[in-house]
Amino acid sequence: MPPPTTTTRPVPPAATWGLLAAFVLHDLEELWTMAEWRNRRSEELRTHYPWLPERATALLRTDQEHMATAIGLMGLITAAAAADGARTGGRSGFYQWMLTGFGLHAGSHLALSAAWRGYTPGVVTAPLVVAPFSAWALRTLHRHGVLRPMTVGDTVRSVAMAPALIVGVHAAASGIVRARRALRSRRAAGRRTR
């Protein structure tokens, strides 16, 4: 990249709030396709690799309520990052970390599709929305002189934090879904006893 230019113009809102917009577009594709795709792949794994423990393939299975909850939770985190980016004129480390991670995760979608030799949830919007938006936003931050240089330590932390964030969101979604189902069950039982 050429050296940053110092400019008095603020970072455009499209570079900060655009992270949330790109996330919504990308995750709508995942919401629409993820649960069915994961459940189908779980069955295929059991068929092709019967020696795999049931617990291993069960980890792949999910339902629409869980996926919607997990995507909603990740959306809240992404909205917080976009808001912090807007508030700081793109200088926020949290916003830049989320933006960089969002862009890099496009590669994981392409790699997963190559490994499965076909469609995987998110692979359509990863190269059409995620990667181009992230590259544009990072170039915009650079041009405005607010992009923080990534050190080796930053890269290591980012690589370690991304899976932890995803696992955390899914664990929280599981807890929320279980609690909602228990509440619905208690309410239904209460109506039956009246």
Short mmCIF file of N, CA and C in Angstrom, two decimals:
data_model
loop_
_atom_site.label_atom_id
_atom_site.label_comp_id
_atom_site.label_asym_id
_atom_site.label_seq_id
_atom_site.Cartn_x
_atom_site.Cartn_y
_atom_site.Cartn_z
N MET A 1 0.84 -1.19 0.00
CA MET A 1 0.00 0.00 0.00
C MET A 1 0.88 1.24 0.00
N PRO A 2 0.47 2.28 -0.72
CA PRO A 2 1.23 3.54 -0.66
C PRO A 2 1.10 4.14 0.73
N PRO A 3 2.01 5.05 1.09
CA PRO A 3 1.92 5.64 2.42
C PRO A 3 0.58 6.37 2.60
N PRO A 4 0.10 6.44 3.84
CA PRO A 4 -1.18 7.10 4.07
C PRO A 4 -1.08 8.59 3.77
N THR A 5 -2.19 9.13 3.35
CA THR A 5 -2.24 10.58 3.15
C THR A 5 -2.92 11.18 4.36
N THR A 6 -2.41 12.33 4.76
CA THR A 6 -3.08 12.99 5.87
C THR A 6 -4.19 13.82 5.28
N THR A 7 -5.35 13.59 5.81
CA THR A 7 -6.51 14.29 5.28
C THR A 7 -7.34 14.81 6.44
N THR A 8 -7.98 15.92 6.21
CA THR A 8 -8.85 16.46 7.26
C THR A 8 -10.27 15.92 7.12
N ARG A 9 -10.52 15.26 5.99
CA ARG A 9 -11.85 14.66 5.81
C ARG A 9 -12.01 13.48 6.75
N PRO A 10 -13.17 13.36 7.36
CA PRO A 10 -13.38 12.20 8.24
C PRO A 10 -13.55 10.92 7.41
N VAL A 11 -13.30 9.81 8.07
CA VAL A 11 -13.53 8.51 7.44
C VAL A 11 -15.03 8.43 7.13
N PRO A 12 -15.40 8.05 5.91
CA PRO A 12 -16.83 8.01 5.57
C PRO A 12 -17.57 6.96 6.41
N PRO A 13 -18.81 7.27 6.78
CA PRO A 13 -19.60 6.31 7.56
C PRO A 13 -19.74 4.95 6.86
N ALA A 14 -19.66 4.93 5.54
CA ALA A 14 -19.76 3.65 4.83
C ALA A 14 -18.62 2.71 5.21
N ALA A 15 -17.48 3.25 5.63
CA ALA A 15 -16.35 2.40 6.01
C ALA A 15 -16.55 1.80 7.40
N THR A 16 -17.30 2.48 8.25
CA THR A 16 -17.51 1.95 9.60
C THR A 16 -18.85 1.22 9.69
N TRP A 17 -19.93 1.91 9.41
CA TRP A 17 -21.25 1.27 9.47
C TRP A 17 -21.42 0.23 8.37
N GLY A 18 -20.62 0.35 7.31
CA GLY A 18 -20.66 -0.64 6.24
C GLY A 18 -20.29 -2.03 6.74
N LEU A 19 -19.49 -2.11 7.81
CA LEU A 19 -19.16 -3.42 8.39
C LEU A 19 -20.44 -4.13 8.82
N LEU A 20 -21.32 -3.40 9.47
CA LEU A 20 -22.59 -4.00 9.90
C LEU A 20 -23.45 -4.37 8.70
N ALA A 21 -23.52 -3.50 7.71
CA ALA A 21 -24.32 -3.80 6.51
C ALA A 21 -23.79 -5.02 5.78
N ALA A 22 -22.47 -5.12 5.62
CA ALA A 22 -21.88 -6.27 4.94
C ALA A 22 -22.12 -7.54 5.76
N PHE A 23 -22.01 -7.44 7.08
CA PHE A 23 -22.28 -8.59 7.95
C PHE A 23 -23.72 -9.07 7.76
N VAL A 24 -24.66 -8.15 7.73
CA VAL A 24 -26.08 -8.52 7.58
C VAL A 24 -26.30 -9.24 6.25
N LEU A 25 -25.78 -8.70 5.17
CA LEU A 25 -25.94 -9.35 3.86
C LEU A 25 -25.33 -10.76 3.87
N HIS A 26 -24.13 -10.87 4.39
CA HIS A 26 -23.44 -12.16 4.42
C HIS A 26 -24.17 -13.15 5.32
N ASP A 27 -24.57 -12.69 6.48
CA ASP A 27 -25.16 -13.63 7.43
C ASP A 27 -26.61 -13.97 7.10
N LEU A 28 -27.26 -13.17 6.28
CA LEU A 28 -28.58 -13.59 5.78
C LEU A 28 -28.43 -14.85 4.92
N GLU A 29 -27.37 -14.89 4.12
CA GLU A 29 -27.12 -16.11 3.34
C GLU A 29 -26.89 -17.30 4.28
N GLU A 30 -26.08 -17.08 5.32
CA GLU A 30 -25.82 -18.17 6.27
C GLU A 30 -27.09 -18.58 7.02
N LEU A 31 -27.88 -17.61 7.42
CA LEU A 31 -29.12 -17.93 8.15
C LEU A 31 -30.06 -18.75 7.26
N TRP A 32 -30.12 -18.40 6.01
CA TRP A 32 -31.01 -19.06 5.07
C TRP A 32 -30.58 -20.51 4.80
N THR A 33 -29.27 -20.78 4.86
CA THR A 33 -28.78 -22.08 4.40
C THR A 33 -28.09 -22.94 5.46
N MET A 34 -27.63 -22.36 6.54
CA MET A 34 -26.71 -23.06 7.45
C MET A 34 -27.30 -24.29 8.13
N ALA A 35 -28.46 -24.18 8.75
CA ALA A 35 -28.99 -25.31 9.53
C ALA A 35 -29.20 -26.53 8.64
N GLU A 36 -29.85 -26.34 7.52
CA GLU A 36 -30.11 -27.48 6.63
C GLU A 36 -28.81 -28.07 6.10
N TRP A 37 -27.86 -27.21 5.72
CA TRP A 37 -26.58 -27.68 5.18
C TRP A 37 -25.84 -28.49 6.23
N ARG A 38 -25.74 -27.98 7.45
CA ARG A 38 -25.00 -28.68 8.51
C ARG A 38 -25.65 -30.02 8.84
N ASN A 39 -26.96 -30.07 8.90
CA ASN A 39 -27.63 -31.34 9.22
C ASN A 39 -27.42 -32.37 8.12
N ARG A 40 -27.48 -31.92 6.87
CA ARG A 40 -27.24 -32.84 5.75
C ARG A 40 -25.80 -33.37 5.77
N ARG A 41 -24.84 -32.49 6.04
CA ARG A 41 -23.43 -32.91 6.07
C ARG A 41 -23.17 -33.85 7.24
N SER A 42 -23.85 -33.66 8.34
CA SER A 42 -23.69 -34.56 9.49
C SER A 42 -24.09 -35.97 9.11
N GLU A 43 -25.20 -36.10 8.39
CA GLU A 43 -25.65 -37.43 7.94
C GLU A 43 -24.68 -38.03 6.93
N GLU A 44 -24.15 -37.21 6.02
CA GLU A 44 -23.18 -37.70 5.05
C GLU A 44 -21.92 -38.22 5.74
N LEU A 45 -21.46 -37.50 6.75
CA LEU A 45 -20.28 -37.95 7.48
C LEU A 45 -20.53 -39.31 8.14
N ARG A 46 -21.72 -39.47 8.73
CA ARG A 46 -22.04 -40.74 9.38
C ARG A 46 -22.08 -41.88 8.36
N THR A 47 -22.58 -41.58 7.16
CA THR A 47 -22.67 -42.60 6.11
C THR A 47 -21.29 -42.97 5.58
N HIS A 48 -20.48 -41.95 5.26
CA HIS A 48 -19.17 -42.20 4.65
C HIS A 48 -18.09 -42.61 5.65
N TYR A 49 -18.23 -42.21 6.90
CA TYR A 49 -17.23 -42.51 7.93
C TYR A 49 -17.93 -43.08 9.16
N PRO A 50 -18.46 -44.30 9.06
CA PRO A 50 -19.23 -44.87 10.18
C PRO A 50 -18.41 -45.05 11.45
N TRP A 51 -17.10 -45.04 11.33
CA TRP A 51 -16.24 -45.18 12.50
C TRP A 51 -16.17 -43.90 13.33
N LEU A 52 -16.63 -42.77 12.76
CA LEU A 52 -16.63 -41.52 13.52
C LEU A 52 -17.59 -41.64 14.70
N PRO A 53 -17.20 -41.18 15.87
CA PRO A 53 -18.13 -41.23 17.00
C PRO A 53 -19.36 -40.36 16.73
N GLU A 54 -20.50 -40.81 17.20
CA GLU A 54 -21.75 -40.06 17.03
C GLU A 54 -21.60 -38.65 17.57
N ARG A 55 -20.88 -38.51 18.66
CA ARG A 55 -20.69 -37.19 19.28
C ARG A 55 -20.00 -36.22 18.31
N ALA A 56 -19.07 -36.72 17.51
CA ALA A 56 -18.35 -35.86 16.56
C ALA A 56 -19.29 -35.33 15.48
N THR A 57 -20.12 -36.19 14.94
CA THR A 57 -21.04 -35.72 13.89
C THR A 57 -22.20 -34.92 14.49
N ALA A 58 -22.54 -35.19 15.74
CA ALA A 58 -23.61 -34.44 16.41
C ALA A 58 -23.23 -32.98 16.57
N LEU A 59 -21.93 -32.70 16.69
CA LEU A 59 -21.48 -31.31 16.83
C LEU A 59 -21.83 -30.48 15.60
N LEU A 60 -21.94 -31.13 14.46
CA LEU A 60 -22.24 -30.43 13.22
C LEU A 60 -23.72 -30.07 13.12
N ARG A 61 -24.58 -30.90 13.73
CA ARG A 61 -26.03 -30.67 13.61
C ARG A 61 -26.46 -29.43 14.37
N THR A 62 -27.46 -28.76 13.84
CA THR A 62 -27.99 -27.56 14.48
C THR A 62 -29.43 -27.36 14.02
N ASP A 63 -30.07 -26.33 14.54
CA ASP A 63 -31.40 -26.00 14.06
C ASP A 63 -31.48 -24.50 13.80
N GLN A 64 -32.56 -24.11 13.16
CA GLN A 64 -32.71 -22.72 12.74
C GLN A 64 -32.74 -21.76 13.92
N GLU A 65 -33.36 -22.17 15.02
CA GLU A 65 -33.42 -21.29 16.19
C GLU A 65 -32.02 -21.00 16.73
N HIS A 66 -31.20 -22.04 16.80
CA HIS A 66 -29.83 -21.85 17.27
C HIS A 66 -29.06 -20.92 16.32
N MET A 67 -29.17 -21.18 15.01
CA MET A 67 -28.43 -20.37 14.05
C MET A 67 -28.87 -18.91 14.10
N ALA A 68 -30.17 -18.67 14.20
CA ALA A 68 -30.67 -17.29 14.26
C ALA A 68 -30.15 -16.60 15.52
N THR A 69 -30.12 -17.33 16.63
CA THR A 69 -29.64 -16.74 17.88
C THR A 69 -28.15 -16.44 17.80
N ALA A 70 -27.36 -17.39 17.30
CA ALA A 70 -25.91 -17.19 17.18
C ALA A 70 -25.60 -16.03 16.24
N ILE A 71 -26.29 -15.96 15.12
CA ILE A 71 -26.06 -14.87 14.16
C ILE A 71 -26.48 -13.54 14.79
N GLY A 72 -27.58 -13.55 15.54
CA GLY A 72 -28.01 -12.32 16.23
C GLY A 72 -26.97 -11.85 17.23
N LEU A 73 -26.40 -12.77 17.99
CA LEU A 73 -25.37 -12.40 18.97
C LEU A 73 -24.12 -11.85 18.27
N MET A 74 -23.70 -12.50 17.19
CA MET A 74 -22.55 -12.00 16.45
C MET A 74 -22.88 -10.65 15.82
N GLY A 75 -24.14 -10.47 15.43
CA GLY A 75 -24.57 -9.18 14.89
C GLY A 75 -24.46 -8.07 15.93
N LEU A 76 -24.79 -8.38 17.18
CA LEU A 76 -24.65 -7.38 18.24
C LEU A 76 -23.19 -6.98 18.43
N ILE A 77 -22.30 -7.96 18.40
CA ILE A 77 -20.87 -7.67 18.54
C ILE A 77 -20.39 -6.84 17.35
N THR A 78 -20.83 -7.21 16.15
CA THR A 78 -20.44 -6.47 14.95
C THR A 78 -21.00 -5.06 14.98
N ALA A 79 -22.24 -4.89 15.45
CA ALA A 79 -22.84 -3.55 15.57
C ALA A 79 -22.04 -2.71 16.56
N ALA A 80 -21.61 -3.32 17.66
CA ALA A 80 -20.81 -2.58 18.64
C ALA A 80 -19.47 -2.15 18.02
N ALA A 81 -18.87 -3.03 17.24
CA ALA A 81 -17.60 -2.68 16.58
C ALA A 81 -17.80 -1.56 15.57
N ALA A 82 -18.87 -1.64 14.77
CA ALA A 82 -19.15 -0.60 13.78
C ALA A 82 -19.42 0.73 14.47
N ALA A 83 -20.18 0.70 15.55
CA ALA A 83 -20.48 1.93 16.29
C ALA A 83 -19.20 2.53 16.88
N ASP A 84 -18.32 1.67 17.41
CA ASP A 84 -17.06 2.15 17.96
C ASP A 84 -16.19 2.73 16.85
N GLY A 85 -16.21 2.09 15.69
CA GLY A 85 -15.47 2.63 14.55
C GLY A 85 -16.00 3.99 14.13
N ALA A 86 -17.33 4.15 14.09
CA ALA A 86 -17.93 5.43 13.72
C ALA A 86 -17.60 6.49 14.76
N ARG A 87 -17.67 6.11 16.03
CA ARG A 87 -17.43 7.05 17.14
C ARG A 87 -15.99 7.57 17.12
N THR A 88 -15.04 6.71 16.73
CA THR A 88 -13.62 7.07 16.77
C THR A 88 -13.06 7.48 15.41
N GLY A 89 -13.92 7.63 14.42
CA GLY A 89 -13.43 7.97 13.09
C GLY A 89 -12.59 6.86 12.47
N GLY A 90 -12.92 5.61 12.82
CA GLY A 90 -12.22 4.47 12.25
C GLY A 90 -10.97 4.07 13.02
N ARG A 91 -10.63 4.78 14.09
CA ARG A 91 -9.40 4.53 14.84
C ARG A 91 -9.51 3.37 15.84
N SER A 92 -10.71 2.99 16.18
CA SER A 92 -10.91 1.96 17.21
C SER A 92 -10.20 0.65 16.86
N GLY A 93 -9.42 0.15 17.82
CA GLY A 93 -8.75 -1.14 17.63
C GLY A 93 -9.76 -2.28 17.52
N PHE A 94 -10.83 -2.20 18.31
CA PHE A 94 -11.90 -3.21 18.26
C PHE A 94 -12.53 -3.25 16.87
N TYR A 95 -12.88 -2.09 16.35
CA TYR A 95 -13.47 -2.01 15.01
C TYR A 95 -12.50 -2.56 13.95
N GLN A 96 -11.24 -2.13 14.01
CA GLN A 96 -10.27 -2.58 13.01
C GLN A 96 -10.02 -4.08 13.11
N TRP A 97 -10.01 -4.62 14.33
CA TRP A 97 -9.84 -6.06 14.51
C TRP A 97 -11.01 -6.82 13.89
N MET A 98 -12.23 -6.35 14.18
CA MET A 98 -13.42 -7.01 13.61
C MET A 98 -13.44 -6.89 12.09
N LEU A 99 -13.11 -5.73 11.57
CA LEU A 99 -13.08 -5.52 10.12
C LEU A 99 -12.06 -6.44 9.45
N THR A 100 -10.87 -6.51 10.02
CA THR A 100 -9.83 -7.37 9.45
C THR A 100 -10.24 -8.84 9.53
N GLY A 101 -10.75 -9.24 10.69
CA GLY A 101 -11.20 -10.64 10.84
C GLY A 101 -12.34 -10.98 9.90
N PHE A 102 -13.26 -10.03 9.73
CA PHE A 102 -14.39 -10.25 8.82
C PHE A 102 -13.87 -10.47 7.40
N GLY A 103 -12.93 -9.66 6.97
CA GLY A 103 -12.37 -9.81 5.64
C GLY A 103 -11.62 -11.11 5.46
N LEU A 104 -10.79 -11.45 6.45
CA LEU A 104 -10.00 -12.68 6.35
C LEU A 104 -10.87 -13.93 6.37
N HIS A 105 -12.01 -13.85 7.06
CA HIS A 105 -12.85 -15.05 7.16
C HIS A 105 -13.48 -15.42 5.82
N ALA A 106 -13.44 -14.51 4.86
CA ALA A 106 -13.91 -14.85 3.51
C ALA A 106 -13.09 -16.02 2.95
N GLY A 107 -11.80 -16.02 3.26
CA GLY A 107 -10.94 -17.11 2.80
C GLY A 107 -11.34 -18.46 3.39
N SER A 108 -11.82 -18.46 4.64
CA SER A 108 -12.24 -19.73 5.24
C SER A 108 -13.47 -20.28 4.53
N HIS A 109 -14.35 -19.40 4.06
CA HIS A 109 -15.51 -19.87 3.30
C HIS A 109 -15.08 -20.52 1.99
N LEU A 110 -14.15 -19.89 1.30
CA LEU A 110 -13.67 -20.45 0.03
C LEU A 110 -12.94 -21.76 0.25
N ALA A 111 -12.12 -21.84 1.31
CA ALA A 111 -11.39 -23.07 1.61
C ALA A 111 -12.35 -24.20 1.97
N LEU A 112 -13.36 -23.89 2.76
CA LEU A 112 -14.33 -24.91 3.15
C LEU A 112 -15.09 -25.43 1.92
N SER A 113 -15.47 -24.54 1.03
CA SER A 113 -16.16 -24.98 -0.19
C SER A 113 -15.26 -25.84 -1.06
N ALA A 114 -13.98 -25.49 -1.10
CA ALA A 114 -13.04 -26.32 -1.87
C ALA A 114 -12.91 -27.70 -1.22
N ALA A 115 -12.84 -27.73 0.10
CA ALA A 115 -12.71 -29.01 0.81
C ALA A 115 -13.95 -29.88 0.63
N TRP A 116 -15.12 -29.27 0.68
CA TRP A 116 -16.38 -30.02 0.51
C TRP A 116 -16.70 -30.25 -0.97
N ARG A 117 -15.97 -29.57 -1.84
CA ARG A 117 -16.19 -29.67 -3.29
C ARG A 117 -17.60 -29.27 -3.68
N GLY A 118 -18.05 -28.16 -3.11
CA GLY A 118 -19.38 -27.68 -3.44
C GLY A 118 -19.76 -26.49 -2.58
N TYR A 119 -21.02 -26.19 -2.62
CA TYR A 119 -21.54 -25.04 -1.87
C TYR A 119 -21.41 -25.24 -0.37
N THR A 120 -21.01 -24.19 0.31
CA THR A 120 -21.07 -24.13 1.78
C THR A 120 -21.72 -22.79 2.13
N PRO A 121 -22.44 -22.72 3.23
CA PRO A 121 -23.11 -21.47 3.60
C PRO A 121 -22.14 -20.29 3.71
N GLY A 122 -22.49 -19.22 3.03
CA GLY A 122 -21.69 -18.01 3.06
C GLY A 122 -20.71 -17.86 1.91
N VAL A 123 -20.56 -18.90 1.09
CA VAL A 123 -19.54 -18.86 0.05
C VAL A 123 -19.93 -17.92 -1.10
N VAL A 124 -21.19 -17.63 -1.28
CA VAL A 124 -21.60 -16.71 -2.35
C VAL A 124 -21.25 -15.27 -1.97
N THR A 125 -21.62 -14.87 -0.76
CA THR A 125 -21.39 -13.48 -0.36
C THR A 125 -19.97 -13.23 0.13
N ALA A 126 -19.20 -14.29 0.46
CA ALA A 126 -17.82 -14.07 0.92
C ALA A 126 -16.99 -13.34 -0.14
N PRO A 127 -16.94 -13.82 -1.40
CA PRO A 127 -16.14 -13.10 -2.39
C PRO A 127 -16.85 -11.89 -3.01
N LEU A 128 -18.18 -11.85 -2.91
CA LEU A 128 -18.92 -10.75 -3.54
C LEU A 128 -19.18 -9.58 -2.60
N VAL A 129 -19.21 -9.83 -1.29
CA VAL A 129 -19.52 -8.77 -0.32
C VAL A 129 -18.40 -8.64 0.72
N VAL A 130 -18.09 -9.73 1.40
CA VAL A 130 -17.17 -9.68 2.55
C VAL A 130 -15.79 -9.19 2.15
N ALA A 131 -15.14 -9.89 1.23
CA ALA A 131 -13.76 -9.54 0.85
C ALA A 131 -13.67 -8.15 0.21
N PRO A 132 -14.52 -7.82 -0.77
CA PRO A 132 -14.38 -6.49 -1.38
C PRO A 132 -14.67 -5.35 -0.40
N PHE A 133 -15.71 -5.50 0.43
CA PHE A 133 -16.00 -4.43 1.39
C PHE A 133 -14.83 -4.25 2.34
N SER A 134 -14.33 -5.36 2.89
CA SER A 134 -13.25 -5.27 3.88
C SER A 134 -12.01 -4.64 3.27
N ALA A 135 -11.65 -5.04 2.06
CA ALA A 135 -10.48 -4.47 1.39
C ALA A 135 -10.68 -2.97 1.16
N TRP A 136 -11.86 -2.58 0.70
CA TRP A 136 -12.15 -1.16 0.48
C TRP A 136 -12.07 -0.38 1.79
N ALA A 137 -12.69 -0.90 2.84
CA ALA A 137 -12.70 -0.19 4.12
C ALA A 137 -11.29 -0.06 4.69
N LEU A 138 -10.49 -1.12 4.59
CA LEU A 138 -9.11 -1.04 5.09
C LEU A 138 -8.28 -0.04 4.28
N ARG A 139 -8.47 -0.02 2.95
CA ARG A 139 -7.78 0.98 2.13
C ARG A 139 -8.23 2.39 2.51
N THR A 140 -9.52 2.55 2.78
CA THR A 140 -10.05 3.86 3.17
C THR A 140 -9.42 4.32 4.49
N LEU A 141 -9.34 3.41 5.46
CA LEU A 141 -8.71 3.76 6.74
C LEU A 141 -7.25 4.14 6.52
N HIS A 142 -6.57 3.38 5.66
CA HIS A 142 -5.16 3.66 5.36
C HIS A 142 -5.02 5.05 4.72
N ARG A 143 -5.86 5.34 3.73
CA ARG A 143 -5.80 6.64 3.06
C ARG A 143 -6.03 7.80 4.03
N HIS A 144 -6.85 7.56 5.05
CA HIS A 144 -7.13 8.61 6.02
C HIS A 144 -6.11 8.63 7.17
N GLY A 145 -5.13 7.72 7.12
CA GLY A 145 -4.07 7.72 8.10
C GLY A 145 -4.47 7.20 9.47
N VAL A 146 -5.55 6.40 9.54
CA VAL A 146 -6.01 5.90 10.85
C VAL A 146 -5.86 4.39 11.00
N LEU A 147 -5.40 3.70 9.96
CA LEU A 147 -5.24 2.25 10.05
C LEU A 147 -4.04 1.93 10.92
N ARG A 148 -4.28 1.13 11.96
CA ARG A 148 -3.20 0.73 12.87
C ARG A 148 -2.38 -0.38 12.20
N PRO A 149 -1.06 -0.29 12.30
CA PRO A 149 -0.25 -1.39 11.75
C PRO A 149 -0.43 -2.64 12.61
N MET A 150 -0.51 -3.79 11.96
CA MET A 150 -0.66 -5.06 12.68
C MET A 150 0.72 -5.60 12.99
N THR A 151 0.97 -5.87 14.27
CA THR A 151 2.22 -6.50 14.67
C THR A 151 2.03 -8.01 14.62
N VAL A 152 3.12 -8.74 14.80
CA VAL A 152 3.04 -10.19 14.85
C VAL A 152 2.15 -10.61 16.02
N GLY A 153 2.29 -9.92 17.15
CA GLY A 153 1.45 -10.21 18.32
C GLY A 153 -0.02 -9.98 18.04
N ASP A 154 -0.35 -8.90 17.31
CA ASP A 154 -1.74 -8.62 16.93
C ASP A 154 -2.28 -9.76 16.08
N THR A 155 -1.47 -10.23 15.14
CA THR A 155 -1.91 -11.30 14.25
C THR A 155 -2.16 -12.58 15.03
N VAL A 156 -1.25 -12.92 15.95
CA VAL A 156 -1.41 -14.13 16.77
C VAL A 156 -2.67 -14.02 17.61
N ARG A 157 -2.89 -12.87 18.24
CA ARG A 157 -4.10 -12.66 19.06
C ARG A 157 -5.35 -12.77 18.20
N SER A 158 -5.32 -12.20 17.01
CA SER A 158 -6.48 -12.25 16.12
C SER A 158 -6.80 -13.68 15.72
N VAL A 159 -5.77 -14.43 15.37
CA VAL A 159 -5.97 -15.83 14.96
C VAL A 159 -6.54 -16.63 16.13
N ALA A 160 -6.09 -16.34 17.34
CA ALA A 160 -6.58 -17.07 18.51
C ALA A 160 -7.98 -16.60 18.92
N MET A 161 -8.26 -15.32 18.79
CA MET A 161 -9.53 -14.78 19.26
C MET A 161 -10.71 -15.11 18.35
N ALA A 162 -10.49 -15.20 17.05
CA ALA A 162 -11.60 -15.45 16.13
C ALA A 162 -12.33 -16.76 16.45
N PRO A 163 -11.63 -17.89 16.56
CA PRO A 163 -12.35 -19.12 16.92
C PRO A 163 -12.99 -19.03 18.30
N ALA A 164 -12.30 -18.37 19.24
CA ALA A 164 -12.86 -18.24 20.59
C ALA A 164 -14.17 -17.44 20.56
N LEU A 165 -14.20 -16.41 19.74
CA LEU A 165 -15.42 -15.61 19.60
C LEU A 165 -16.55 -16.44 19.00
N ILE A 166 -16.25 -17.20 17.97
CA ILE A 166 -17.27 -18.03 17.32
C ILE A 166 -17.79 -19.10 18.27
N VAL A 167 -16.87 -19.78 18.96
CA VAL A 167 -17.29 -20.81 19.93
C VAL A 167 -18.11 -20.17 21.05
N GLY A 168 -17.68 -19.01 21.53
CA GLY A 168 -18.41 -18.32 22.58
C GLY A 168 -19.82 -17.93 22.17
N VAL A 169 -19.96 -17.43 20.96
CA VAL A 169 -21.28 -17.04 20.45
C VAL A 169 -22.18 -18.27 20.35
N HIS A 170 -21.64 -19.38 19.85
CA HIS A 170 -22.45 -20.59 19.72
C HIS A 170 -22.79 -21.19 21.09
N ALA A 171 -21.87 -21.11 22.04
CA ALA A 171 -22.17 -21.59 23.40
C ALA A 171 -23.26 -20.74 24.03
N ALA A 172 -23.16 -19.43 23.88
CA ALA A 172 -24.19 -18.54 24.42
C ALA A 172 -25.53 -18.80 23.74
N ALA A 173 -25.51 -19.00 22.42
CA ALA A 173 -26.75 -19.28 21.69
C ALA A 173 -27.38 -20.58 22.20
N SER A 174 -26.57 -21.60 22.45
CA SER A 174 -27.10 -22.86 22.97
C SER A 174 -27.80 -22.65 24.31
N GLY A 175 -27.17 -21.89 25.18
CA GLY A 175 -27.78 -21.60 26.48
C GLY A 175 -29.07 -20.82 26.36
N ILE A 176 -29.08 -19.83 25.49
CA ILE A 176 -30.29 -19.01 25.30
C ILE A 176 -31.41 -19.86 24.72
N VAL A 177 -31.10 -20.67 23.73
CA VAL A 177 -32.13 -21.52 23.10
C VAL A 177 -32.68 -22.52 24.11
N ARG A 178 -31.80 -23.15 24.90
CA ARG A 178 -32.27 -24.09 25.93
C ARG A 178 -33.20 -23.38 26.93
N ALA A 179 -32.81 -22.19 27.35
CA ALA A 179 -33.64 -21.44 28.32
C ALA A 179 -34.99 -21.07 27.70
N ARG A 180 -34.98 -20.63 26.45
CA ARG A 180 -36.25 -20.28 25.79
C ARG A 180 -37.15 -21.49 25.65
N ARG A 181 -36.56 -22.63 25.28
CA ARG A 181 -37.36 -23.86 25.12
C ARG A 181 -37.92 -24.31 26.46
N ALA A 182 -37.13 -24.22 27.52
CA ALA A 182 -37.61 -24.60 28.85
C ALA A 182 -38.76 -23.68 29.28
N LEU A 183 -38.63 -22.39 29.00
CA LEU A 183 -39.69 -21.44 29.34
C LEU A 183 -40.96 -21.74 28.55
N ARG A 184 -40.82 -22.01 27.26
CA ARG A 184 -41.99 -22.35 26.44
C ARG A 184 -42.65 -23.63 26.96
N SER A 185 -41.84 -24.60 27.34
CA SER A 185 -42.36 -25.86 27.86
C SER A 185 -43.13 -25.65 29.17
N ARG A 186 -42.57 -24.84 30.06
CA ARG A 186 -43.27 -24.56 31.33
C ARG A 186 -44.58 -23.82 31.09
N ARG A 187 -44.56 -22.86 30.16
CA ARG A 187 -45.79 -22.13 29.85
C ARG A 187 -46.85 -23.07 29.27
N ALA A 188 -46.43 -23.96 28.36
CA ALA A 188 -47.37 -24.91 27.76
C ALA A 188 -47.93 -25.86 28.82
N ALA A 189 -47.08 -26.31 29.73
CA ALA A 189 -47.53 -27.21 30.81
C ALA A 189 -48.51 -26.47 31.73
N GLY A 190 -48.24 -25.19 31.97
CA GLY A 190 -49.14 -24.40 32.81
C GLY A 190 -50.50 -24.22 32.18
N ARG A 191 -50.53 -24.05 30.87
CA ARG A 191 -51.82 -23.89 30.16
C ARG A 191 -52.61 -25.20 30.17
N ARG A 192 -51.91 -26.33 30.11
CA ARG A 192 -52.60 -27.63 30.11
C ARG A 192 -53.21 -27.95 31.47
N THR A 193 -52.64 -27.44 32.55
CA THR A 193 -53.16 -27.75 33.88
C THR A 193 -54.31 -26.86 34.29
N ARG A 194 -54.59 -25.84 33.52
CA ARG A 194 -55.70 -24.93 33.87
C ARG A 194 -57.02 -25.52 33.50
#
